[in-house]
């Protein structure tokens, strides 16, 4: 007797199978490292990177002011680490602002690149979770004033008292509207401890920023998880800002994504343009700082989606219309297909 599997069972089996394939791909790509005493090799590499950065000043790009675009467009500017500025005709949105040079004693390799006039013009700040590289009190104090801050559940108390006009907690599925943008919080697989002895439970979110220009998905901090498919089906992101670093040692993949995970997430989302974030500033994992982008470019080339990859340097901007991308910083992007 044969039994028909329910669609739900079939979906779960597909998700589990996909996760196994990603694990296998990671093992295959790090095979050389497994032949060494892995922990020692990786931690020595990490210490060497961290020590080299301590004696080297961060590279600083000259910030350029980003004008509000014409109706029907949105400008996407990579500020650095997970900080991205989204500029619409009527609003300026900043994700996970981290503007300083040091994080937990680590010195960044590339300084945050944000024009002071644009920083003063920010209306909306999106905080994905309470880790100190994403919810940075010094950066938030710099931006405080008329802006509103959206935070995941149980994070408002960390931000209240900094001087913002409004602090709003959004749980996944909840929305907030400002001028010409609508922000929807979505689920993420991550956590929000402020330190090793902090046992408080706090939420973690991604956000979809919907505007007439395009729907932009900021994943925040997250591991690969089955939710990407649902986010894609329900909220139709055009541009996906996905984290690609902090994946070595492998245990970190429980909360972070590698380039392989990010490309799979991009595929699940059905987005048109992948903008990697979280790379190039701090050595938060054991992998070399330049490895995530090198790896990401190679995977995108292997899969024939290089034209959908938009690697922005610090301070660089790309201008997006739904289904079409053009550069304002000398980078040639192939417009993705609708
Ligand atoms: Zn985090």
Short mmCIF file of C-alpha atoms in Angstrom, two decimals, residues 28-337:
data_model
loop_
_atom_site.label_atom_id
_atom_site.label_comp_id
_atom_site.label_asym_id
_atom_site.label_seq_id
_atom_site.Cartn_x
_atom_site.Cartn_y
_atom_site.Cartn_z
CA UNK A 28 33.57 19.90 0.87
CA UNK A 29 34.84 23.47 0.66
CA UNK A 30 36.67 23.40 4.01
CA UNK A 31 38.16 19.94 3.43
CA UNK A 32 41.71 21.29 3.36
CA UNK A 33 41.27 22.87 6.76
CA UNK A 34 39.96 19.67 8.35
CA UNK A 35 43.32 18.05 7.68
CA UNK A 36 44.90 20.49 10.17
CA UNK A 37 44.15 20.73 13.88
CA UNK A 38 41.24 22.90 12.83
CA UNK A 39 40.56 24.93 15.97
CA UNK A 40 44.22 25.86 16.37
CA UNK A 41 44.68 26.78 12.71
CA UNK A 42 41.55 28.90 12.63
CA UNK A 43 42.14 30.68 15.90
CA UNK A 44 45.76 31.52 14.96
CA UNK A 45 44.46 32.95 11.72
CA UNK A 46 41.88 34.99 13.65
CA UNK A 47 44.48 36.32 16.09
CA UNK A 48 46.79 37.27 13.24
CA UNK A 49 43.99 39.17 11.50
CA UNK A 50 42.91 40.93 14.72
CA UNK A 51 46.49 41.84 15.65
CA UNK A 52 47.28 43.18 12.17
CA UNK A 53 44.23 45.42 12.32
CA UNK A 54 45.14 46.81 15.72
CA UNK A 55 48.28 48.39 14.27
CA UNK A 56 46.65 49.44 10.99
CA UNK A 57 44.31 52.42 10.80
CA UNK A 58 40.99 51.68 9.06
CA UNK A 59 40.84 52.55 5.39
CA UNK A 60 38.55 55.56 4.95
CA UNK A 61 36.54 56.24 1.82
CA UNK A 62 35.38 59.80 1.20
CA UNK A 63 31.65 59.97 2.00
CA UNK A 64 29.45 61.39 -0.73
CA UNK A 65 26.07 62.90 -0.02
CA UNK A 66 23.21 60.82 -1.44
CA UNK A 67 20.36 62.84 -2.86
CA UNK A 68 16.76 61.73 -2.55
CA UNK A 69 16.00 59.95 -5.84
CA UNK A 70 13.18 60.59 -8.29
CA UNK A 71 9.75 59.01 -7.65
CA UNK A 72 9.75 55.30 -8.34
CA UNK A 73 13.40 54.80 -7.33
CA UNK A 74 15.28 53.85 -4.17
CA UNK A 75 18.99 54.40 -3.52
CA UNK A 76 20.85 51.64 -1.66
CA UNK A 77 24.10 52.78 0.01
CA UNK A 78 26.50 50.42 1.78
CA UNK A 79 27.82 52.31 4.83
CA UNK A 80 29.79 49.36 6.22
CA UNK A 81 29.39 46.18 8.29
CA UNK A 82 25.58 45.73 8.42
CA UNK A 83 24.79 49.43 8.08
CA UNK A 84 22.94 50.24 4.87
CA UNK A 85 21.16 53.47 4.00
CA UNK A 86 18.00 53.29 1.92
CA UNK A 87 16.96 56.62 0.42
CA UNK A 88 13.53 57.12 -1.15
CA UNK A 89 12.04 60.37 -2.49
CA UNK A 90 10.62 61.17 0.96
CA UNK A 91 12.52 59.09 3.53
CA UNK A 92 15.95 57.98 4.65
CA UNK A 93 16.26 54.62 6.44
CA UNK A 94 19.39 53.29 8.17
CA UNK A 95 19.91 49.67 9.19
CA UNK A 96 21.87 48.50 12.27
CA UNK A 97 24.05 51.65 12.51
CA UNK A 98 27.62 51.01 13.64
CA UNK A 99 29.71 54.11 12.94
CA UNK A 100 32.69 53.67 15.28
CA UNK A 101 36.12 52.18 14.56
CA UNK A 102 36.28 49.65 17.43
CA UNK A 103 34.09 46.74 18.46
CA UNK A 104 34.98 44.73 21.58
CA UNK A 105 38.64 45.66 21.12
CA UNK A 106 38.64 44.78 17.42
CA UNK A 107 39.55 47.60 15.07
CA UNK A 108 37.68 47.73 11.82
CA UNK A 109 39.50 47.42 8.50
CA UNK A 110 37.17 49.79 6.62
CA UNK A 111 35.64 52.80 8.35
CA UNK A 112 31.92 53.41 8.11
CA UNK A 113 31.26 55.75 5.19
CA UNK A 114 28.26 58.02 5.74
CA UNK A 115 28.05 61.72 4.93
CA UNK A 116 27.24 63.78 8.04
CA UNK A 117 24.41 65.59 6.22
CA UNK A 118 22.81 62.24 5.39
CA UNK A 119 23.25 61.06 8.99
CA UNK A 120 21.39 64.16 10.15
CA UNK A 121 18.63 63.45 7.61
CA UNK A 122 17.82 59.89 8.77
CA UNK A 123 14.11 59.41 9.56
CA UNK A 124 13.93 55.75 10.41
CA UNK A 125 16.42 53.35 12.00
CA UNK A 126 15.92 49.59 11.81
CA UNK A 127 17.60 47.46 14.50
CA UNK A 128 17.68 43.75 13.73
CA UNK A 129 18.82 42.43 17.12
CA UNK A 130 20.59 43.43 20.32
CA UNK A 131 24.13 42.13 19.64
CA UNK A 132 26.54 45.00 20.25
CA UNK A 133 27.66 45.27 16.64
CA UNK A 134 24.02 45.81 15.59
CA UNK A 135 22.56 47.78 18.49
CA UNK A 136 25.43 50.16 19.21
CA UNK A 137 24.57 52.80 21.76
CA UNK A 138 27.33 55.26 20.73
CA UNK A 139 26.16 55.24 17.09
CA UNK A 140 22.52 55.58 18.12
CA UNK A 141 23.34 58.58 20.33
CA UNK A 142 25.00 60.19 17.29
CA UNK A 143 21.77 59.73 15.29
CA UNK A 144 19.27 60.59 18.03
CA UNK A 145 16.79 63.36 17.44
CA UNK A 146 13.77 63.37 15.18
CA UNK A 147 14.30 59.82 13.87
CA UNK A 148 12.12 56.88 14.90
CA UNK A 149 13.73 53.55 15.82
CA UNK A 150 12.19 50.15 15.12
CA UNK A 151 13.47 47.33 17.33
CA UNK A 152 12.60 43.66 17.83
CA UNK A 153 10.53 42.55 20.84
CA UNK A 154 12.05 43.28 24.27
CA UNK A 155 14.70 45.63 22.87
CA UNK A 156 12.96 48.99 23.37
CA UNK A 157 14.32 49.37 26.90
CA UNK A 158 17.87 49.41 25.48
CA UNK A 159 17.12 52.39 23.23
CA UNK A 160 14.68 54.45 25.25
CA UNK A 161 16.38 57.40 26.90
CA UNK A 162 18.79 57.99 23.99
CA UNK A 163 16.70 60.91 22.70
CA UNK A 164 14.78 59.48 19.74
CA UNK A 165 11.40 60.87 18.73
CA UNK A 166 9.86 57.38 18.85
CA UNK A 167 10.95 53.86 19.77
CA UNK A 168 8.68 51.13 18.41
CA UNK A 169 8.92 47.40 19.00
CA UNK A 170 7.86 45.35 15.98
CA UNK A 171 7.29 41.60 16.15
CA UNK A 172 7.45 39.55 12.93
CA UNK A 173 4.36 40.30 10.84
CA UNK A 174 3.82 43.79 12.28
CA UNK A 175 4.14 46.92 10.14
CA UNK A 176 5.10 50.55 10.46
CA UNK A 177 4.53 53.29 7.90
CA UNK A 178 6.55 56.44 7.43
CA UNK A 179 6.18 58.88 4.50
CA UNK A 180 6.58 56.78 1.32
CA UNK A 181 7.85 53.57 2.96
CA UNK A 182 6.13 50.70 4.72
CA UNK A 183 8.28 48.48 6.93
CA UNK A 184 7.25 44.92 7.79
CA UNK A 185 9.19 42.95 10.42
CA UNK A 186 9.94 39.34 9.48
CA UNK A 187 11.41 36.38 11.34
CA UNK A 188 15.15 35.72 11.62
CA UNK A 189 17.14 32.86 13.15
CA UNK A 190 19.44 34.64 15.55
CA UNK A 191 19.71 35.78 19.16
CA UNK A 192 20.23 39.00 21.10
CA UNK A 193 22.52 38.62 24.10
CA UNK A 194 24.47 41.77 25.02
CA UNK A 195 27.33 39.77 26.50
CA UNK A 196 28.39 36.28 27.67
CA UNK A 197 26.53 36.62 30.98
CA UNK A 198 23.36 38.15 29.56
CA UNK A 199 20.59 35.54 29.73
CA UNK A 200 17.68 37.86 28.87
CA UNK A 201 15.56 36.72 25.95
CA UNK A 202 15.28 39.31 23.20
CA UNK A 203 13.81 39.03 19.73
CA UNK A 204 15.60 39.21 16.39
CA UNK A 205 14.00 40.47 13.17
CA UNK A 206 14.61 41.13 9.54
CA UNK A 207 12.67 43.87 7.74
CA UNK A 208 11.04 44.35 4.36
CA UNK A 209 11.11 48.01 3.32
CA UNK A 210 8.42 48.52 0.71
CA UNK A 211 8.48 51.62 -1.48
CA UNK A 212 7.43 52.59 -5.00
CA UNK A 213 11.04 51.95 -6.11
CA UNK A 214 11.40 48.36 -4.96
CA UNK A 215 10.92 46.06 -2.01
CA UNK A 216 14.19 45.81 -0.10
CA UNK A 217 14.76 42.97 2.37
CA UNK A 218 17.25 43.54 5.17
CA UNK A 219 17.80 40.11 6.71
CA UNK A 220 19.56 41.47 9.82
CA UNK A 221 21.59 38.72 11.47
CA UNK A 222 20.35 35.26 10.67
CA UNK A 223 21.29 31.69 9.94
CA UNK A 224 19.87 29.98 6.87
CA UNK A 225 16.36 28.84 7.70
CA UNK A 226 13.14 27.73 6.05
CA UNK A 227 11.56 31.17 6.57
CA UNK A 228 13.27 32.67 3.49
CA UNK A 229 10.91 30.81 1.18
CA UNK A 230 7.86 32.15 3.00
CA UNK A 231 9.23 35.70 3.12
CA UNK A 232 9.75 35.52 -0.64
CA UNK A 233 6.28 34.12 -1.31
CA UNK A 234 4.45 36.61 0.88
CA UNK A 235 6.46 39.83 0.58
CA UNK A 236 8.20 39.61 -2.82
CA UNK A 237 11.55 41.28 -2.14
CA UNK A 238 13.34 42.73 -5.19
CA UNK A 239 16.62 43.46 -3.41
CA UNK A 240 18.02 41.16 -0.69
CA UNK A 241 20.60 42.58 1.76
CA UNK A 242 22.07 39.35 3.12
CA UNK A 243 24.86 38.77 5.68
CA UNK A 244 27.71 36.59 4.36
CA UNK A 245 30.36 36.51 7.12
CA UNK A 246 31.04 35.09 10.58
CA UNK A 247 30.66 31.42 9.55
CA UNK A 248 33.93 29.91 10.86
CA UNK A 249 34.09 27.82 12.98
CA UNK A 250 31.12 25.93 11.61
CA UNK A 251 29.16 26.21 14.88
CA UNK A 252 28.59 29.87 14.02
CA UNK A 253 26.34 28.75 11.16
CA UNK A 254 23.69 28.19 13.84
CA UNK A 255 23.21 31.99 13.86
CA UNK A 256 25.08 33.33 10.81
CA UNK A 257 25.19 32.62 7.08
CA UNK A 258 28.12 31.73 4.88
CA UNK A 259 28.15 32.80 1.21
CA UNK A 260 26.76 29.35 0.29
CA UNK A 261 23.86 29.81 2.73
CA UNK A 262 23.25 33.35 1.47
CA UNK A 263 23.03 32.27 -2.17
CA UNK A 264 20.54 29.55 -1.21
CA UNK A 265 18.55 32.13 0.80
CA UNK A 266 18.60 34.46 -2.23
CA UNK A 267 17.23 31.65 -4.40
CA UNK A 268 14.52 30.81 -1.83
CA UNK A 269 13.51 34.49 -1.63
CA UNK A 270 13.13 34.79 -5.41
CA UNK A 271 14.76 38.25 -5.18
CA UNK A 272 16.34 39.95 -8.21
CA UNK A 273 19.44 41.52 -6.69
CA UNK A 274 21.75 40.24 -3.94
CA UNK A 275 23.67 42.88 -1.97
CA UNK A 276 26.04 41.22 0.54
CA UNK A 277 26.51 42.90 3.94
CA UNK A 278 28.40 42.16 7.15
CA UNK A 279 31.74 41.66 5.36
CA UNK A 280 35.05 43.50 5.28
CA UNK A 281 34.90 45.46 8.55
CA UNK A 282 35.44 43.25 11.61
CA UNK A 283 36.78 39.69 11.88
CA UNK A 284 33.68 38.35 13.66
CA UNK A 285 34.41 34.80 12.54
CA UNK A 286 37.68 32.98 12.00
CA UNK A 287 37.55 33.33 8.21
CA UNK A 288 39.87 35.92 6.58
CA UNK A 289 38.18 39.27 5.99
CA UNK A 290 38.35 38.97 2.20
CA UNK A 291 37.13 35.36 2.01
CA UNK A 292 33.34 35.90 2.09
CA UNK A 293 33.25 38.11 -1.04
CA UNK A 294 35.77 35.93 -2.89
CA UNK A 295 33.68 32.88 -2.12
CA UNK A 296 30.39 34.63 -2.93
CA UNK A 297 31.59 35.80 -6.35
CA UNK A 298 32.77 32.28 -7.19
CA UNK A 299 29.47 30.66 -6.16
CA UNK A 300 27.44 33.23 -8.10
CA UNK A 301 29.62 32.62 -11.18
CA UNK A 302 29.21 28.84 -10.81
CA UNK A 303 25.43 29.26 -10.68
CA UNK A 304 25.24 31.79 -13.51
CA UNK A 305 23.82 34.57 -11.34
CA UNK A 306 26.78 36.99 -11.29
CA UNK A 307 24.55 39.57 -12.97
CA UNK A 308 22.30 39.55 -9.92
CA UNK A 309 25.15 40.17 -7.46
CA UNK A 310 25.77 43.80 -6.50
CA UNK A 311 28.89 44.11 -4.33
CA UNK A 312 28.96 47.67 -3.02
CA UNK A 313 32.14 49.16 -1.58
CA UNK A 314 31.95 51.31 1.54
CA UNK A 315 30.00 54.45 0.72
CA UNK A 316 28.91 53.19 -2.71
CA UNK A 317 25.33 53.50 -3.89
CA UNK A 318 23.20 51.72 -6.44
CA UNK A 319 19.92 53.11 -7.63
CA UNK A 320 17.08 50.64 -7.92
CA UNK A 321 13.80 50.72 -9.75
CA UNK A 322 11.61 47.65 -9.47
CA UNK A 323 13.21 45.16 -11.83
CA UNK A 324 16.04 47.44 -12.88
CA UNK A 325 19.32 48.57 -11.32
CA UNK A 326 21.73 51.32 -12.23
CA UNK A 327 24.91 52.39 -10.52
CA UNK A 328 25.73 55.86 -9.26
CA UNK A 329 29.28 54.97 -8.28
CA UNK A 330 31.00 53.60 -11.33
CA UNK A 331 30.00 49.97 -10.83
CA UNK A 332 28.46 48.32 -13.84
CA UNK A 333 25.44 46.21 -12.92
CA UNK A 334 23.61 44.07 -15.40
CA UNK A 335 19.92 44.86 -14.87
CA UNK A 336 18.31 41.70 -13.48
CA UNK A 337 15.40 40.17 -15.33
#
